[in-house]
PDB file of C-alpha atoms in Angstrom:
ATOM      1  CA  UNK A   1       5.137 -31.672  14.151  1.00  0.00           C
ATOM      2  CA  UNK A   2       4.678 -30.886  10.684  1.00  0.00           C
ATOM      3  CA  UNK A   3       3.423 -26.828   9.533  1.00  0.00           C
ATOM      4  CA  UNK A   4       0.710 -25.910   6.913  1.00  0.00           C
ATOM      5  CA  UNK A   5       1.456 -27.246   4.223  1.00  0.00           C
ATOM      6  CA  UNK A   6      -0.398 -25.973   0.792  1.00  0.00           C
ATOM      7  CA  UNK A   7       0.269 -27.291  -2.437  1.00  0.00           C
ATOM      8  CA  UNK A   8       0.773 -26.264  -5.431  1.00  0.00           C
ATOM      9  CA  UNK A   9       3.636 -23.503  -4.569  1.00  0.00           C
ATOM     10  CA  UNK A  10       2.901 -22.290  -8.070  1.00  0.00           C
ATOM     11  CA  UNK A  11       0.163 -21.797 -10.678  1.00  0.00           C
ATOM     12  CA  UNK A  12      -0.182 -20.420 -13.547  1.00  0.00           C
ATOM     13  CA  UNK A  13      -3.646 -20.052 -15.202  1.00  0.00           C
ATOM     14  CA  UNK A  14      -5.479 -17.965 -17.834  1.00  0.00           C
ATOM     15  CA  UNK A  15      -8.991 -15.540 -17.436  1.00  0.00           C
ATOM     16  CA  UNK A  16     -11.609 -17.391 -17.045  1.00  0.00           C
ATOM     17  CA  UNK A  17     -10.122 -20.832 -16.019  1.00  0.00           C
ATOM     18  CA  UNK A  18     -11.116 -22.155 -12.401  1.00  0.00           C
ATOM     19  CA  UNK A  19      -8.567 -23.098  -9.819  1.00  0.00           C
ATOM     20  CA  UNK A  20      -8.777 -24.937  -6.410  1.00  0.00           C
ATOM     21  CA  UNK A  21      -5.472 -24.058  -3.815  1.00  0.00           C
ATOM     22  CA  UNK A  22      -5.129 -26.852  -0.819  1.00  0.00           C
ATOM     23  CA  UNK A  23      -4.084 -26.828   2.569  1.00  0.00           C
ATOM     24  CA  UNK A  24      -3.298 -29.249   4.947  1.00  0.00           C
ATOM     25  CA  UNK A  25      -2.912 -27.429   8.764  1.00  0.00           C
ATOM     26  CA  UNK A  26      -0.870 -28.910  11.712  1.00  0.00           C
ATOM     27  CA  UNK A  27      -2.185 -31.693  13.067  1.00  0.00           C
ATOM     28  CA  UNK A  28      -4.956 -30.725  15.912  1.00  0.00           C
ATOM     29  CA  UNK A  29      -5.923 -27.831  14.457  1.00  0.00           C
ATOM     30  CA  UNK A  30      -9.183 -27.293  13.638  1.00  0.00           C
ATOM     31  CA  UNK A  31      -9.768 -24.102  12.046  1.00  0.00           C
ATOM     32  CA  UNK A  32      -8.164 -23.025   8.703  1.00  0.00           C
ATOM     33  CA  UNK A  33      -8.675 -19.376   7.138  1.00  0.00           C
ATOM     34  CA  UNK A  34      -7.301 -18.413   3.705  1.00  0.00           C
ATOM     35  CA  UNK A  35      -6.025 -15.072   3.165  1.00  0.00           C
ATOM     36  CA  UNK A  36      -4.886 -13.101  -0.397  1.00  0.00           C
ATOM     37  CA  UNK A  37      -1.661 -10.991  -0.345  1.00  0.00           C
ATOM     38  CA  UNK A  38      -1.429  -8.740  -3.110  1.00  0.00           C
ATOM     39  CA  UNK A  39       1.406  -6.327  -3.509  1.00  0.00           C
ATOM     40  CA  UNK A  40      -1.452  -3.515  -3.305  1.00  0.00           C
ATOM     41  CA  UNK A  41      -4.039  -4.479  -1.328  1.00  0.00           C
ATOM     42  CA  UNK A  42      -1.737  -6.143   0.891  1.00  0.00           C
ATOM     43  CA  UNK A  43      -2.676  -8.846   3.144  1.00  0.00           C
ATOM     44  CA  UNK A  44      -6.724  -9.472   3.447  1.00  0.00           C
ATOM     45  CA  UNK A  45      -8.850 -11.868   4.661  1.00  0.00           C
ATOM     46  CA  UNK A  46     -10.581 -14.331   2.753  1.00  0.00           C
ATOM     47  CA  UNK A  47     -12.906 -16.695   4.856  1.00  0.00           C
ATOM     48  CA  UNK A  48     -12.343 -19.262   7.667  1.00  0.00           C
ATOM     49  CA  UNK A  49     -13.171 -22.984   8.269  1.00  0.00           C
ATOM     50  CA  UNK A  50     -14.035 -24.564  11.688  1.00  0.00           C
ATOM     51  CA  UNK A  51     -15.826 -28.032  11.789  1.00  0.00           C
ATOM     52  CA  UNK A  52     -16.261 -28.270   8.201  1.00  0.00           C
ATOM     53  CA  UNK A  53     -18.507 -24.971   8.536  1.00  0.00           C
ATOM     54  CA  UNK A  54     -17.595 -21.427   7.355  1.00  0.00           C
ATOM     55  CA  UNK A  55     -17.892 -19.406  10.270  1.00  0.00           C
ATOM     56  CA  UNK A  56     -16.212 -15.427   9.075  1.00  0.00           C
ATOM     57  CA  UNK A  57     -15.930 -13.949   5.646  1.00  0.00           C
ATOM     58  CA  UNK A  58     -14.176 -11.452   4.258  1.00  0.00           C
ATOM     59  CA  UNK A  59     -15.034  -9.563   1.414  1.00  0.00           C
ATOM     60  CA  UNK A  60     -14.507 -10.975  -1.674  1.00  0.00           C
ATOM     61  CA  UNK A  61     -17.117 -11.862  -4.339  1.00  0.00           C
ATOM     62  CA  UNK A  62     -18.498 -15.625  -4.863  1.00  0.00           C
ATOM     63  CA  UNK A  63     -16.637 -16.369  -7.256  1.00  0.00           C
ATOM     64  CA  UNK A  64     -14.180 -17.168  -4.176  1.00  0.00           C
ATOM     65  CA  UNK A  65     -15.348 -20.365  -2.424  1.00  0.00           C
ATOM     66  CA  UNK A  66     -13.805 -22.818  -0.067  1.00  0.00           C
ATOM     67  CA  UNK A  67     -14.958 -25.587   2.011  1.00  0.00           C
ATOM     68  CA  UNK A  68     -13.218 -27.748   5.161  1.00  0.00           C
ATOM     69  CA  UNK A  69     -13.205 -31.612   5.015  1.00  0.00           C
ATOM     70  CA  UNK A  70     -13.523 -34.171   8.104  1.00  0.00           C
ATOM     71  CA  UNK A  71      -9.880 -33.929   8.895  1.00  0.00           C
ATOM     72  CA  UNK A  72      -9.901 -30.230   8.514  1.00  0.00           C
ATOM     73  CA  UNK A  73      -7.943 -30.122   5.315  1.00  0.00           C
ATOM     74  CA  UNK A  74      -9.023 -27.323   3.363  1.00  0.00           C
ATOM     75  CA  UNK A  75      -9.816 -26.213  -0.274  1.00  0.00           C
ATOM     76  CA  UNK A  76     -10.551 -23.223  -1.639  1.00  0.00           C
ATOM     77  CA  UNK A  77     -11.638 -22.516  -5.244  1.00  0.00           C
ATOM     78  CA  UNK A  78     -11.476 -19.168  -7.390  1.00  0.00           C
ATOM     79  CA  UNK A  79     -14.040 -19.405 -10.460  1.00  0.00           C
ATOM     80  CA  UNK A  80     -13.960 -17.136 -13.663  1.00  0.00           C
ATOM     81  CA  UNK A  81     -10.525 -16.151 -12.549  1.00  0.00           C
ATOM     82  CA  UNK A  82      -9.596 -12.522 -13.650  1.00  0.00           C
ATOM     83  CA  UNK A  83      -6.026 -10.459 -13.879  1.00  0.00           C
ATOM     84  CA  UNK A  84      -6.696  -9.032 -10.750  1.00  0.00           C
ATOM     85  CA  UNK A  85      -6.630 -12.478  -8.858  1.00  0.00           C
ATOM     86  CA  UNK A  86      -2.919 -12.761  -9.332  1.00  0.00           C
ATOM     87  CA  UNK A  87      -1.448 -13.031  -5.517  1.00  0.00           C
ATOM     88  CA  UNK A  88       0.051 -15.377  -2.961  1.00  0.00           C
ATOM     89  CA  UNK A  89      -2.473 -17.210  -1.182  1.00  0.00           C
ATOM     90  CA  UNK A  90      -1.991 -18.354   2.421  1.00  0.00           C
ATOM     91  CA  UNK A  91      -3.486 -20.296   4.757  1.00  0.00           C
ATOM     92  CA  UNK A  92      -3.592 -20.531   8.403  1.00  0.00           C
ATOM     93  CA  UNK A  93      -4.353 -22.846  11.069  1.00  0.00           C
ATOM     94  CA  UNK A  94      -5.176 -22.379  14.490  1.00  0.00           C
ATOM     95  CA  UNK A  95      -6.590 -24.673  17.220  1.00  0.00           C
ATOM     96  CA  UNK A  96      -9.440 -22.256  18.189  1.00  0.00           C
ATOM     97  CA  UNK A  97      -9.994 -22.934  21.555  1.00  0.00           C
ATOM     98  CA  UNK A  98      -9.976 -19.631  22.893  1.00  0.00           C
ATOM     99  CA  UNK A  99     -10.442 -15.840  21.805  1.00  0.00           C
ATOM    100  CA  UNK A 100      -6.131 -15.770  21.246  1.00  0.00           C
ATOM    101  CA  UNK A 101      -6.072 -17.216  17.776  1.00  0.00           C
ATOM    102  CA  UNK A 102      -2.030 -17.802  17.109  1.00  0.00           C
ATOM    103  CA  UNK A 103      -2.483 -18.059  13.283  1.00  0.00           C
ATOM    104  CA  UNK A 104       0.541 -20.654  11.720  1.00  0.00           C
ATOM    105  CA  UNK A 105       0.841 -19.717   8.230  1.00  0.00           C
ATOM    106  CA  UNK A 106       1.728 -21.992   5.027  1.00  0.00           C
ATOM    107  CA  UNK A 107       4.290 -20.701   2.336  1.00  0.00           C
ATOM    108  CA  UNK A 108       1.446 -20.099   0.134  1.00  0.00           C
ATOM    109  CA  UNK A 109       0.469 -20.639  -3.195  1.00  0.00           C
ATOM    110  CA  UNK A 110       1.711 -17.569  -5.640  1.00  0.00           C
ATOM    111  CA  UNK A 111      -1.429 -17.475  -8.320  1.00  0.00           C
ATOM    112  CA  UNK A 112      -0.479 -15.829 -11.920  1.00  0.00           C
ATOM    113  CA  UNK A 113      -3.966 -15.248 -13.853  1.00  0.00           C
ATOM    114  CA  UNK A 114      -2.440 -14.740 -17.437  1.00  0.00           C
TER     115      UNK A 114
ATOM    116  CA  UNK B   1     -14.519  -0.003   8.950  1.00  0.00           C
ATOM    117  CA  UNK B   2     -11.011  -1.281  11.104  1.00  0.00           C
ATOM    118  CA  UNK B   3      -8.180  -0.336   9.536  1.00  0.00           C
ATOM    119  CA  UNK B   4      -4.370  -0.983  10.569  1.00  0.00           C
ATOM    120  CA  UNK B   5      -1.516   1.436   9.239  1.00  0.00           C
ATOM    121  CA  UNK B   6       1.849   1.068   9.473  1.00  0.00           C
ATOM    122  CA  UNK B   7       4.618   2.947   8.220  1.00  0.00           C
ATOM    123  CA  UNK B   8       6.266   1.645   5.233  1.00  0.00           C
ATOM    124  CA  UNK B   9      10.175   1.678   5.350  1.00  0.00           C
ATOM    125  CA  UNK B  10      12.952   1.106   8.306  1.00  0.00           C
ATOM    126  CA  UNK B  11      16.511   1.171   7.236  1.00  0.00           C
ATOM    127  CA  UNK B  12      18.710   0.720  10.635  1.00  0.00           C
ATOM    128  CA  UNK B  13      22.348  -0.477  11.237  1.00  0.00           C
ATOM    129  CA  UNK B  14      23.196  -3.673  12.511  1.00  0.00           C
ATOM    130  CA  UNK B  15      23.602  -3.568  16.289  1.00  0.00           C
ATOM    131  CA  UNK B  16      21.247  -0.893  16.299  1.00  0.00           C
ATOM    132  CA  UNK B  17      17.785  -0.888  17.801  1.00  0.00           C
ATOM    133  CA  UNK B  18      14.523  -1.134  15.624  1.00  0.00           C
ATOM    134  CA  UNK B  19      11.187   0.370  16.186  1.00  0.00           C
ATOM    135  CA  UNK B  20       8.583  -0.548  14.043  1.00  0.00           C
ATOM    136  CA  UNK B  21       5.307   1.430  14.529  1.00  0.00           C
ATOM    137  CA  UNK B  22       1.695   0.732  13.673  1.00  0.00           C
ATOM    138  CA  UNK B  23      -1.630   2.235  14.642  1.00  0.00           C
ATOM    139  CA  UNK B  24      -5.550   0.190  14.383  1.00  0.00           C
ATOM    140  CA  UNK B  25      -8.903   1.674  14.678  1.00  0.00           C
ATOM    141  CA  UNK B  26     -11.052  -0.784  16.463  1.00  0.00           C
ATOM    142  CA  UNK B  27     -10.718  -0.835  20.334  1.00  0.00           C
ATOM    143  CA  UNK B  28     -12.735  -3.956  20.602  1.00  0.00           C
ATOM    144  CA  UNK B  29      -9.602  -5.876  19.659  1.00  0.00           C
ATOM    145  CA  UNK B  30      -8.716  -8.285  22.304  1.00  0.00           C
ATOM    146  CA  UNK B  31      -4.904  -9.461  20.963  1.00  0.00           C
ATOM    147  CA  UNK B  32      -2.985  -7.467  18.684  1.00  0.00           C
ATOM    148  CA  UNK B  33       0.022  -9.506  16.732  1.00  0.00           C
ATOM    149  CA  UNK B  34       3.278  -8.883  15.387  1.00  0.00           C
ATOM    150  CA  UNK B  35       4.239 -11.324  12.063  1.00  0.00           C
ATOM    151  CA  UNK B  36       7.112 -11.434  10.205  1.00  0.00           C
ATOM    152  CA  UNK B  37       7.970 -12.602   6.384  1.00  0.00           C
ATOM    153  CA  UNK B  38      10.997 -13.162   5.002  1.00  0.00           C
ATOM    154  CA  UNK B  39      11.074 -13.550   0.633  1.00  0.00           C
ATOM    155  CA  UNK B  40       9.213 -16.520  -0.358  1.00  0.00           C
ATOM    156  CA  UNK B  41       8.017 -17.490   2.790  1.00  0.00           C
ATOM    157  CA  UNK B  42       4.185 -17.226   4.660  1.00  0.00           C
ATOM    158  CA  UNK B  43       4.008 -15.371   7.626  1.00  0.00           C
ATOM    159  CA  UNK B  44       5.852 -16.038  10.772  1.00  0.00           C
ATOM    160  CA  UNK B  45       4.128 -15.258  14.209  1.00  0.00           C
ATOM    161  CA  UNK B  46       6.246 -13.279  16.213  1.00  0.00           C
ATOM    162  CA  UNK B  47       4.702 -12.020  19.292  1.00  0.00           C
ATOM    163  CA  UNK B  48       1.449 -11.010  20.461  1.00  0.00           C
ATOM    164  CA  UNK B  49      -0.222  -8.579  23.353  1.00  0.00           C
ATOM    165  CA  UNK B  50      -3.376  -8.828  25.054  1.00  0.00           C
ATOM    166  CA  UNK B  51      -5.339  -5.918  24.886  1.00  0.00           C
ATOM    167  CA  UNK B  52      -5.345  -4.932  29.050  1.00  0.00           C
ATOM    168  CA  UNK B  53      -1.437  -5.089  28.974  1.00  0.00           C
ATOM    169  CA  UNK B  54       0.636  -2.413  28.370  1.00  0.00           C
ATOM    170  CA  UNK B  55       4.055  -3.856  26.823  1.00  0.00           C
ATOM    171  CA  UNK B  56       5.265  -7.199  26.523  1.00  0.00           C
ATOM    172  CA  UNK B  57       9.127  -8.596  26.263  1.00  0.00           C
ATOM    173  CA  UNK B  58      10.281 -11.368  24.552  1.00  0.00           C
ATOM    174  CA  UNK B  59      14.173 -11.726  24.463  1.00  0.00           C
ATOM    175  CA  UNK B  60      15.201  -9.583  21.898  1.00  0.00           C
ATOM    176  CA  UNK B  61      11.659  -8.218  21.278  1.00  0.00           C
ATOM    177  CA  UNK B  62       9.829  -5.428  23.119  1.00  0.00           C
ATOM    178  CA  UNK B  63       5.584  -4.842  22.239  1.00  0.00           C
ATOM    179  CA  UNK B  64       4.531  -1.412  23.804  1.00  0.00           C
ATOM    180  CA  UNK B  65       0.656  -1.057  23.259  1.00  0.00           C
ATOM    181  CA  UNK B  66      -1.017   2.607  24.256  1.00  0.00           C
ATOM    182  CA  UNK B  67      -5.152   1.483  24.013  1.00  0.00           C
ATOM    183  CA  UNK B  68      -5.235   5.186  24.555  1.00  0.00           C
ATOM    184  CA  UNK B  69      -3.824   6.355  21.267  1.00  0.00           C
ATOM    185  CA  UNK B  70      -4.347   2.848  19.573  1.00  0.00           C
ATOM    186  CA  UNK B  71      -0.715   2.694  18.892  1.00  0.00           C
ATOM    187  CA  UNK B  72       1.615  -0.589  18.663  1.00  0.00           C
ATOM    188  CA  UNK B  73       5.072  -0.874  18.382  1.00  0.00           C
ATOM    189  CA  UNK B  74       7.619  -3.786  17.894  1.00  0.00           C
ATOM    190  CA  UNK B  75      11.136  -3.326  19.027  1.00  0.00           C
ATOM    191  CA  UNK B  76      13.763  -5.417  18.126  1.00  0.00           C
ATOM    192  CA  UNK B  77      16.677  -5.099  20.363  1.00  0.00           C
ATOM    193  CA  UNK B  78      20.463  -5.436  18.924  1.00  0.00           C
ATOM    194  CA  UNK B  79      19.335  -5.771  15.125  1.00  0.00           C
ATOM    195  CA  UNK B  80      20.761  -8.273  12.854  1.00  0.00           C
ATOM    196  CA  UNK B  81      21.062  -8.928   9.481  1.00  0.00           C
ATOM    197  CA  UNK B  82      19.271 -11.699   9.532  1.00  0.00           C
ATOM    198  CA  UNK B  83      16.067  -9.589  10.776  1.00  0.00           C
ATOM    199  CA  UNK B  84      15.908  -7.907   7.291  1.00  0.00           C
ATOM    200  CA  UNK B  85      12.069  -8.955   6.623  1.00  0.00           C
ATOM    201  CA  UNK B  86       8.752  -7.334   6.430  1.00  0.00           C
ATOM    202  CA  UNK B  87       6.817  -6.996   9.812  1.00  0.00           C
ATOM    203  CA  UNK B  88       2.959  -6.866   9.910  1.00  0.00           C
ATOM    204  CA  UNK B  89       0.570  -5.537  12.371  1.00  0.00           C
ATOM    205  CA  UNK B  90      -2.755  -7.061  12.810  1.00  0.00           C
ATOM    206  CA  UNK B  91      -5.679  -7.013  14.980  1.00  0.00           C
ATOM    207  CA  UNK B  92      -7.873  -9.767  15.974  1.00  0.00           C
ATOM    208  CA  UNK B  93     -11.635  -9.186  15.395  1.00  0.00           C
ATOM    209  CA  UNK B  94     -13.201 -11.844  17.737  1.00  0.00           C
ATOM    210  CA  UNK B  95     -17.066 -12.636  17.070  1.00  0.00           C
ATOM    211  CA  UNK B  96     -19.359 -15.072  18.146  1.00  0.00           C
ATOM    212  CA  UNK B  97     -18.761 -16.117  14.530  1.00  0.00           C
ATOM    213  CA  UNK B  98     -14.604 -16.779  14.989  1.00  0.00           C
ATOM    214  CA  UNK B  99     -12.028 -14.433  14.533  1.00  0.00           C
ATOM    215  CA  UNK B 100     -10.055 -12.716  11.521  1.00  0.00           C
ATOM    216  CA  UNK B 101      -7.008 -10.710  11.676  1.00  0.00           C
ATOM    217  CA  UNK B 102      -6.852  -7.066  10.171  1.00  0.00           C
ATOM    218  CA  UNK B 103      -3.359  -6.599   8.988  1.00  0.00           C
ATOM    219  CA  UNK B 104      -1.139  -3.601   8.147  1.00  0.00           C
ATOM    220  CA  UNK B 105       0.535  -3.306   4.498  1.00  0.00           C
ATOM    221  CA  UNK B 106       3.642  -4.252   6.671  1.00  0.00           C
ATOM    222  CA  UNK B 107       6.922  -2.076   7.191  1.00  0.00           C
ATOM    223  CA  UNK B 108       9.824  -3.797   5.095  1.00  0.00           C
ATOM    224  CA  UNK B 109      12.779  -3.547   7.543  1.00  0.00           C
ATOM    225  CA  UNK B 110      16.737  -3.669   5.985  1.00  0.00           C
ATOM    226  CA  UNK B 111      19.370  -4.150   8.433  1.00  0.00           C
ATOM    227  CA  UNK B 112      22.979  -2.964   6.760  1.00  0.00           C
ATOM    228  CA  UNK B 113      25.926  -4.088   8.298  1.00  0.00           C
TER     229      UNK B 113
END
């Protein structure tokens, strides 16, 4: 069975550009959360997708958006990017069937805001 | 607000025994996890413990969990090399809404041989 798979493994953009991540979680899975690892900050949470609906968010300002398609494939989109948006990216997928949520992670995508 | 700390740094010798600590704040938590990540690589699920157990073993691995003191621990029996990696702590948060983990800022562990 194939893992999370997120694509591109790197970007490069400049402040103020827009850029939209994507994930693709193991097949059967149905929820998919996105989480930003900075070297300070560490590891937080972003938002999560089940059904196509966000159901938890972290937070992070609006400027951070995402949103879950029919065959929960994910996308998430950072708008007016700043410096301070420069971090690995990872998502995770989970079946979500019960309160033990065994989170498989992608590689992530490393972000550099320039 | 929940918070998970973990110490920072573990330097141990290969065949040696690890112990990786980490301490959370919200004793609602129903699983806490154990996740490691090697350079370049997302997160790797390790183990987990329910919250009404008290330790966990899993081959190699050993999770102690005191709800008492809210403290975790990871140990990694007979330590390799190849275990060189940083370990995270997290907590899951589960709501009516879905769930979110609450991780440490991880403890990097190098293995010399």
């Amino acid at each position: 069975k194939a893992g999370v798979t997120q694509t591109p493994r790197y970007l490069i953009k400049t402040r103020g550009q827009q850029v939209t991540l994507s994930c693709s979680p193991i097949s059967g899975h149905r929820s998919v959360s996105w989480y930003q690892q900075t070297p300070g900050q560490g590891l937080q949470f972003l938002f999560e997708y089940f059904s196509e609906t966000q159901r938890n968010k972290g937070n992070f300002p609006g400027r951070f958006s995402g949103r879950q398609f029919s065959n929960s494939r994910s996308e998430m989109n950072v708008s007016t990017l700043e410096l301070g948006d420069s971090a690995l990216y990872l998502c995770a997928s989970s079946l979500a069937e019960t309160f033990n949520e065994k989170l498989f992670f992608g590689s992530g995508t490393q972000l550099s805001v320039l | 607000g929940e918070d998970v700390e973990q110490s920072l740094f573990l330097s141990v010798r290969e065949g040696d025994s690890s112990v990786i600590n980490c301490t959370y704040t919200d004793s609602s938590s129903t699983y806490l996890y154990w996740y490691k990540q090697e350079p370049g690589a997302g997160l790797q699920l390790l183990t987990y413990i329910f919250s009404n157990m008290d330790m966990k073993q899993d081959q190699r691995l050993t999770v102690l969990l005191n709800k008492k003191d809210k403290h975790l621990s990871l140990r990694i029996a007979d330590t390799q090399t190849g275990d060189s990696a940083i370990y995270f702590c997290a907590e899951s948060l589960a709501n009516q809404a879905g769930t979110a983990l609450i991780f440490g800022k991880g403890t990097t562990l190098s293995v010399s041989s």
